[in-house]
Amino acid sequence: MLHHRDVTVNAEIDAIYRVIRDPVEMFLEYRLIALDTPKASAPISEREFYDELGAELGLRYCILIICIDRYGGTETKFLYDVSRDRTIAQELLRILCEGAVTPCTASYILEDLL
């Protein structure tokens, strides 16, 4: 079932690619995206903005799943704020890729995992 798998790591984005040949030929791409929370318009320090929780809680990790079939049809799903912890978000990304989760079922699978 698994034809090819590749991992790309960038400072802001992790991506895993998967090509499925059987029963339907499709290309799946899973991306982990780190988003910073919007800051208040008034210039205040991060310590004041996040209180005692720490600035690391300002990062939200999201997952983007892109599916392209052999005929060029595409489907995408953006899962916003799946975790505030990078290691947990990376593990969720890996699980989704290993299970070949498609965009249409990603919300349900993620709901079960969390």
CSV table of N, CA and C in Angstrom, one decimal, residues 24-108:
chain,number,residue,atom,x,y,z
A,24,VAL,N,-6.7,3.1,-4.7
A,24,VAL,CA,-6.8,4.3,-5.6
A,24,VAL,C,-5.5,5.1,-5.5
A,25,GLU,N,-5.0,5.5,-6.7
A,25,GLU,CA,-3.7,6.2,-6.7
A,25,GLU,C,-3.9,7.7,-6.2
A,26,MET,N,-3.2,8.0,-5.1
A,26,MET,CA,-3.3,9.4,-4.6
A,26,MET,C,-2.1,9.8,-3.9
A,27,PHE,N,-1.8,11.1,-3.9
A,27,PHE,CA,-0.7,11.7,-3.2
A,27,PHE,C,-1.2,12.4,-2.0
A,28,LEU,N,-0.7,12.1,-0.8
A,28,LEU,CA,-1.1,12.7,0.5
A,28,LEU,C,0.0,13.5,1.0
A,29,GLU,N,-0.2,14.7,1.5
A,29,GLU,CA,0.8,15.5,2.1
A,29,GLU,C,0.3,16.0,3.4
A,30,TYR,N,1.1,15.8,4.5
A,30,TYR,CA,0.7,16.2,5.8
A,30,TYR,C,1.7,17.3,6.3
A,31,ARG,N,1.2,18.5,6.7
A,31,ARG,CA,2.1,19.5,7.1
A,31,ARG,C,1.8,20.0,8.5
A,32,LEU,N,2.8,20.2,9.3
A,32,LEU,CA,2.7,20.7,10.6
A,32,LEU,C,3.1,22.2,10.5
A,33,ILE,N,2.2,23.1,10.9
A,33,ILE,CA,2.4,24.5,10.8
A,33,ILE,C,2.4,25.2,12.1
A,34,ALA,N,3.4,25.9,12.5
A,34,ALA,CA,3.4,26.7,13.7
A,34,ALA,C,2.9,28.1,13.5
A,35,LEU,N,1.9,28.5,14.2
A,35,LEU,CA,1.3,29.8,14.1
A,35,LEU,C,1.5,30.5,15.5
A,36,ASP,N,1.9,31.7,15.4
A,36,ASP,CA,2.1,32.6,16.6
A,36,ASP,C,0.7,33.3,16.8
A,37,THR,N,0.3,33.5,18.1
A,37,THR,CA,-0.9,34.2,18.4
A,37,THR,C,-0.7,35.6,18.1
A,38,PRO,N,-1.8,36.3,17.7
A,38,PRO,CA,-1.7,37.7,17.4
A,38,PRO,C,-1.4,38.5,18.8
A,39,LYS,N,-0.5,39.4,18.7
A,39,LYS,CA,-0.2,40.2,19.9
A,39,LYS,C,-1.1,41.4,20.0
A,40,ALA,N,-1.2,41.9,21.2
A,40,ALA,CA,-2.0,43.1,21.4
A,40,ALA,C,-1.4,44.3,20.6
A,41,SER,N,-2.2,45.3,20.2
A,41,SER,CA,-1.7,46.4,19.5
A,41,SER,C,-0.8,47.3,20.3
A,42,ALA,N,-1.0,47.4,21.6
A,42,ALA,CA,-0.1,48.2,22.5
A,42,ALA,C,1.2,47.4,22.7
A,43,PRO,N,2.3,48.1,22.6
A,43,PRO,CA,3.6,47.4,22.9
A,43,PRO,C,3.8,47.0,24.3
A,44,ILE,N,3.6,45.8,24.6
A,44,ILE,CA,3.8,45.3,26.0
A,44,ILE,C,4.8,44.1,25.9
A,45,SER,N,5.4,43.8,26.9
A,45,SER,CA,6.3,42.6,26.9
A,45,SER,C,5.6,41.3,26.8
A,46,GLU,N,6.3,40.3,26.4
A,46,GLU,CA,5.7,39.0,26.3
A,46,GLU,C,5.3,38.4,27.6
A,47,ARG,N,6.1,38.8,28.6
A,47,ARG,CA,5.8,38.3,30.0
A,47,ARG,C,4.4,38.9,30.5
A,48,GLU,N,4.1,40.1,30.1
A,48,GLU,CA,2.9,40.7,30.5
A,48,GLU,C,1.7,40.1,29.7
A,49,PHE,N,2.0,39.9,28.4
A,49,PHE,CA,1.0,39.4,27.5
A,49,PHE,C,0.6,38.0,27.9
A,50,TYR,N,1.5,37.1,28.1
A,50,TYR,CA,1.2,35.7,28.5
A,50,TYR,C,1.1,35.4,29.9
A,51,ASP,N,1.3,36.4,30.7
A,51,ASP,CA,1.3,36.3,32.2
A,51,ASP,C,2.4,35.3,32.6
A,52,GLU,N,2.1,34.4,33.5
A,52,GLU,CA,3.1,33.5,34.0
A,52,GLU,C,3.2,32.2,33.2
A,53,LEU,N,2.3,32.1,32.2
A,53,LEU,CA,2.2,30.8,31.5
A,53,LEU,C,3.4,30.6,30.6
A,54,GLY,N,4.1,31.7,30.1
A,54,GLY,CA,5.2,31.6,29.2
A,54,GLY,C,4.9,31.8,27.8
A,55,ALA,N,5.8,32.3,27.1
A,55,ALA,CA,5.6,32.7,25.7
A,55,ALA,C,5.4,31.5,24.8
A,56,GLU,N,5.9,30.3,25.2
A,56,GLU,CA,5.7,29.1,24.4
A,56,GLU,C,4.3,28.7,24.2
A,57,LEU,N,3.4,29.1,25.1
A,57,LEU,CA,2.0,28.8,24.9
A,57,LEU,C,1.4,29.7,23.8
A,58,GLY,N,2.1,30.7,23.3
A,58,GLY,CA,1.6,31.5,22.2
A,58,GLY,C,1.6,30.8,20.9
A,59,LEU,N,2.4,29.7,20.8
A,59,LEU,CA,2.5,29.0,19.5
A,59,LEU,C,1.3,28.0,19.5
A,60,ARG,N,0.7,28.0,18.3
A,60,ARG,CA,-0.4,27.0,18.0
A,60,ARG,C,0.1,26.1,16.9
A,61,TYR,N,0.1,24.8,17.1
A,61,TYR,CA,0.5,23.9,16.0
A,61,TYR,C,-0.8,23.4,15.3
A,62,CYS,N,-0.8,23.6,14.0
A,62,CYS,CA,-1.9,23.2,13.1
A,62,CYS,C,-1.4,22.2,12.1
A,63,ILE,N,-2.4,21.4,11.6
A,63,ILE,CA,-2.0,20.4,10.6
A,63,ILE,C,-2.8,20.7,9.4
A,64,LEU,N,-2.1,20.6,8.2
A,64,LEU,CA,-2.8,20.8,6.9
A,64,LEU,C,-2.6,19.5,6.2
A,65,ILE,N,-3.7,18.9,5.7
A,65,ILE,CA,-3.7,17.7,4.9
A,65,ILE,C,-4.1,18.0,3.5
A,66,ILE,N,-3.3,17.6,2.5
A,66,ILE,CA,-3.6,17.8,1.1
A,66,ILE,C,-3.6,16.5,0.4
A,67,CYS,N,-4.7,16.2,-0.3
A,67,CYS,CA,-4.8,15.0,-1.1
A,67,CYS,C,-5.1,15.3,-2.6
A,68,ILE,N,-4.2,14.7,-3.4
A,68,ILE,CA,-4.4,14.9,-4.9
A,68,ILE,C,-4.5,13.5,-5.5
A,69,ASP,N,-5.6,13.3,-6.2
A,69,ASP,CA,-5.8,12.0,-6.9
A,69,ASP,C,-5.1,12.0,-8.3
A,70,ARG,N,-5.1,10.9,-8.9
A,70,ARG,CA,-4.4,10.7,-10.2
A,70,ARG,C,-5.0,11.5,-11.3
A,71,TYR,N,-6.2,12.0,-11.1
A,71,TYR,CA,-6.9,12.8,-12.1
A,71,TYR,C,-6.8,14.3,-11.9
A,72,GLY,N,-6.1,14.6,-10.9
A,72,GLY,CA,-5.8,16.1,-10.6
A,72,GLY,C,-6.8,16.7,-9.6
A,73,GLY,N,-7.8,15.9,-9.1
A,73,GLY,CA,-8.7,16.4,-8.1
A,73,GLY,C,-8.0,16.6,-6.8
A,74,THR,N,-8.3,17.7,-6.1
A,74,THR,CA,-7.7,18.0,-4.8
A,74,THR,C,-8.7,18.1,-3.7
A,75,GLU,N,-8.2,17.8,-2.5
A,75,GLU,CA,-9.1,18.0,-1.3
A,75,GLU,C,-8.1,18.4,-0.2
A,76,THR,N,-8.5,19.4,0.6
A,76,THR,CA,-7.6,19.8,1.7
A,76,THR,C,-8.4,19.9,3.0
A,77,LYS,N,-7.7,19.9,4.1
A,77,LYS,CA,-8.3,20.1,5.4
A,77,LYS,C,-7.3,20.7,6.3
A,78,PHE,N,-7.6,21.8,6.9
A,78,PHE,CA,-6.8,22.6,7.8
A,78,PHE,C,-7.3,22.4,9.3
A,79,LEU,N,-6.5,21.7,10.1
A,79,LEU,CA,-6.9,21.5,11.5
A,79,LEU,C,-6.2,22.5,12.4
A,80,TYR,N,-6.9,23.4,12.9
A,80,TYR,CA,-6.3,24.6,13.6
A,80,TYR,C,-6.1,24.2,15.1
A,81,ASP,N,-5.0,24.6,15.6
A,81,ASP,CA,-4.7,24.5,17.0
A,81,ASP,C,-4.9,23.1,17.6
A,82,VAL,N,-4.2,22.1,17.0
A,82,VAL,CA,-4.3,20.7,17.5
A,82,VAL,C,-3.5,20.5,18.8
A,83,SER,N,-2.5,21.3,19.0
A,83,SER,CA,-1.7,21.2,20.2
A,83,SER,C,-0.9,22.5,20.4
A,84,ARG,N,-0.5,22.7,21.6
A,84,ARG,CA,0.5,23.8,21.9
A,84,ARG,C,1.9,23.2,22.2
A,85,ASP,N,2.0,21.9,22.2
A,85,ASP,CA,3.2,21.2,22.4
A,85,ASP,C,3.7,20.7,21.1
A,86,ARG,N,4.9,21.0,20.6
A,86,ARG,CA,5.4,20.6,19.3
A,86,ARG,C,5.6,19.1,19.2
A,87,THR,N,6.0,18.4,20.3
A,87,THR,CA,6.2,17.0,20.2
A,87,THR,C,4.9,16.2,20.1
A,88,ILE,N,3.9,16.7,20.7
A,88,ILE,CA,2.5,16.1,20.6
A,88,ILE,C,2.0,16.3,19.2
A,89,ALA,N,2.2,17.5,18.7
A,89,ALA,CA,1.7,17.8,17.3
A,89,ALA,C,2.5,17.0,16.3
A,90,GLN,N,3.7,16.8,16.5
A,90,GLN,CA,4.5,16.0,15.5
A,90,GLN,C,4.1,14.5,15.6
A,91,GLU,N,3.7,14.0,16.8
A,91,GLU,CA,3.3,12.7,16.9
A,91,GLU,C,1.9,12.5,16.3
A,92,LEU,N,1.0,13.5,16.4
A,92,LEU,CA,-0.3,13.4,15.7
A,92,LEU,C,-0.1,13.4,14.2
A,93,LEU,N,0.8,14.2,13.7
A,93,LEU,CA,1.1,14.3,12.3
A,93,LEU,C,1.6,12.9,11.8
A,94,ARG,N,2.5,12.3,12.6
A,94,ARG,CA,3.0,10.9,12.2
A,94,ARG,C,1.9,9.9,12.2
A,95,ILE,N,1.0,9.9,13.2
A,95,ILE,CA,-0.1,9.0,13.3
A,95,ILE,C,-1.0,9.1,12.1
A,96,LEU,N,-1.4,10.4,11.7
A,96,LEU,CA,-2.2,10.6,10.6
A,96,LEU,C,-1.6,10.1,9.3
A,97,CYS,N,-0.3,10.3,9.2
A,97,CYS,CA,0.4,9.8,8.0
A,97,CYS,C,0.4,8.3,7.9
A,98,GLU,N,0.8,7.7,9.0
A,98,GLU,CA,0.9,6.2,9.1
A,98,GLU,C,-0.5,5.6,8.8
A,99,GLY,N,-1.6,6.2,9.2
A,99,GLY,CA,-2.9,5.7,8.9
A,99,GLY,C,-3.4,6.1,7.6
A,100,ALA,N,-2.7,6.9,6.8
A,100,ALA,CA,-3.1,7.4,5.5
A,100,ALA,C,-4.5,8.0,5.6
A,101,VAL,N,-4.6,8.9,6.6
A,101,VAL,CA,-5.9,9.6,6.8
A,101,VAL,C,-6.1,10.6,5.8
A,102,THR,N,-7.3,10.6,5.2
A,102,THR,CA,-7.6,11.6,4.1
A,102,THR,C,-8.2,12.8,4.7
A,103,PRO,N,-8.3,13.9,4.0
A,103,PRO,CA,-8.8,15.2,4.5
A,103,PRO,C,-10.3,15.1,5.0
A,104,CYS,N,-11.1,14.3,4.3
A,104,CYS,CA,-12.5,14.2,4.7
A,104,CYS,C,-12.7,13.5,6.0
A,105,THR,N,-11.8,12.6,6.4
A,105,THR,CA,-12.0,11.9,7.7
A,105,THR,C,-11.0,12.4,8.8
A,106,ALA,N,-10.2,13.4,8.5
A,106,ALA,CA,-9.2,13.9,9.5
A,106,ALA,C,-9.8,14.4,10.8
A,107,SER,N,-10.8,15.2,10.7
A,107,SER,CA,-11.4,15.8,11.9
A,107,SER,C,-11.9,14.7,12.8
A,108,TYR,N,-12.5,13.7,12.3
A,108,TYR,CA,-13.1,12.6,13.1
A,108,TYR,C,-11.9,11.8,13.8
